[in-house]
Amino acid sequence: MGMISLEKVKTGIKELSAKIKKEMESEEEIRIMHLCGTHEDTITRYNIRSLLPENLKLLSGPGCPVCIIPDTDLQMVFHLIQNANIIFTTFGDMARVPFEGKSLFYYRSKGHDIRIVYSVFDAVEIAKQSDKPVVHFGIGFETTMPSTALAILDGVENFHVFSSHRFFIPAMEHLLSLGEARINGFINPGHVSTIVGVKAYEPIKEKYGVPQIIAGFEPYDVMLAVYNLVKAIKNGEKALLNEYTRAVKYEGNVKAQQVMDEVFDRHDWEWRGLGVVPASGGAIRKKYEDYDAMKVFEDVFKDFEPKEDARKRACRCGEVLRGLITPSDCPLFMKACTPKDPIGPCMVSFEGTCNIWAKYGGYK
Ligand code: SF4
């Protein structure tokens, strides 16, 4: 925001609120979905929904990379660490996601060598200093995939990746094809957009015509995005707007796209809540199979059978991720499911909507 004073920002937000309310007078309901945990954090922390009229709904979508990883992936990881002599590395958020009440932290307490890292390159360093195989839990969208690709291209023999990476753009298209959340406009994910660029959203614009805007993360950015989207929706424009020009270019980060495409193929993979999303799975290409934990440890996975977690049966994280309900619509929210004792990943991850609502009291 440069040198603009806080008072000016507050005034600007109030003005936008008034303008949005005016635009929405005598309008049918408009439903805008954002696709990024950081946007939900801004929206809930600053109570942005309270500045919008009743007939304008701001939904959160599948923008939390930890939340969308299905239980099958989690169970495969648990199976691997129990049946192979490895060092397993993961980001802290992922280590808390439970299956049948057990998480990677639980398995660490039982003596398995599980290490929390802040970057995939920390995992590569661990591999360089060890004779044991090191398996890194690769998670995240296009934002983190280029780093994982670079780590693989480093060529450290005992470094492997269990890839739960997923490409984000196919999920937007999948949501629209499902049609159930009745999405009138998207606030596109800011971090993903820095990598994929504005151009990556053009096919969605052409095929579905749903207005989209790439926005920054300040409250003013979000309000401005909502205002511009409302105008585009009312005018029936196939808009693809970029309000986050300080970080997002039309072409995106071309080098990052190249390394990502060099290492990862696009398979039809399951997402929590969304089912199988065509061409969304970041599968490691055959060329790099020596670094692919699924290939290197294929014998370990031969007797793997996925199960259902009875404790999660009542968890509605999948519907939260599809924008069909809010966390407070889940009967377990802040009762059986809390940040201290989470049932679903939407309550575990700092980018999960349930966790964010719990943190800022979005449920009041
Ligand atoms: Fe699942 Fe807990 Fe969120 Fe309910 S509050 S949807 S149980 S993560």
GROMACS .gro file of N, CA and C and ligand atoms in nm, residues 315-317 320 330 332-333 337 343-344 346-347 354, ligand 1:
model
   47
  315CYS      N    1  -1.737  -3.580   0.933
  315CYS     CA    2  -1.661  -3.459   0.894
  315CYS      C    3  -1.711  -3.409   0.760
  316ARG      N    4  -1.736  -3.280   0.748
  316ARG     CA    5  -1.793  -3.224   0.625
  316ARG      C    6  -1.693  -3.136   0.549
  317CYS      N    7  -1.566  -3.166   0.576
  317CYS     CA    8  -1.457  -3.091   0.511
  317CYS      C    9  -1.472  -3.088   0.358
  320VAL      N   10  -1.709  -2.823   0.271
  320VAL     CA   11  -1.646  -2.692   0.295
  320VAL      C   12  -1.557  -2.658   0.175
  330CYS      N   13  -2.116  -2.737   1.011
  330CYS     CA   14  -2.075  -2.872   1.052
  330CYS      C   15  -2.107  -2.890   1.201
  332LEU      N   16  -1.991  -3.075   1.415
  332LEU     CA   17  -1.875  -3.105   1.500
  332LEU      C   18  -1.787  -2.983   1.528
  333PHE      N   19  -1.811  -2.874   1.451
  333PHE     CA   20  -1.726  -2.756   1.459
  333PHE      C   21  -1.724  -2.696   1.601
  337CYS      N   22  -1.470  -3.129   1.718
  337CYS     CA   23  -1.355  -3.094   1.633
  337CYS      C   24  -1.304  -2.954   1.665
  343ILE      N   25  -1.051  -3.324   1.369
  343ILE     CA   26  -1.096  -3.449   1.306
  343ILE      C   27  -1.058  -3.447   1.157
  344GLY      N   28  -1.086  -3.337   1.091
  344GLY     CA   29  -1.056  -3.328   0.948
  344GLY      C   30  -0.943  -3.229   0.922
  346CYS      N   31  -0.938  -2.974   0.735
  346CYS     CA   32  -0.981  -2.832   0.729
  346CYS      C   33  -0.964  -2.765   0.865
  347MET      N   34  -0.958  -2.846   0.972
  347MET     CA   35  -0.934  -2.790   1.105
  347MET      C   36  -0.787  -2.795   1.143
  354CYS      N   37  -1.192  -2.423   0.837
  354CYS     CA   38  -1.239  -2.450   0.974
  354CYS      C   39  -1.138  -2.396   1.075
  365SF4    FE1   40  -1.446  -3.157   0.938
  365SF4    FE2   41  -1.392  -3.048   1.172
  365SF4    FE3   42  -1.436  -2.890   0.967
  365SF4    FE4   43  -1.637  -3.029   1.071
  365SF4     S1   44  -1.524  -2.867   1.172
  365SF4     S2   45  -1.589  -3.004   0.856
  365SF4     S3   46  -1.529  -3.216   1.136
  365SF4     S4   47  -1.265  -3.034   0.987
   0.00000   0.00000   0.00000
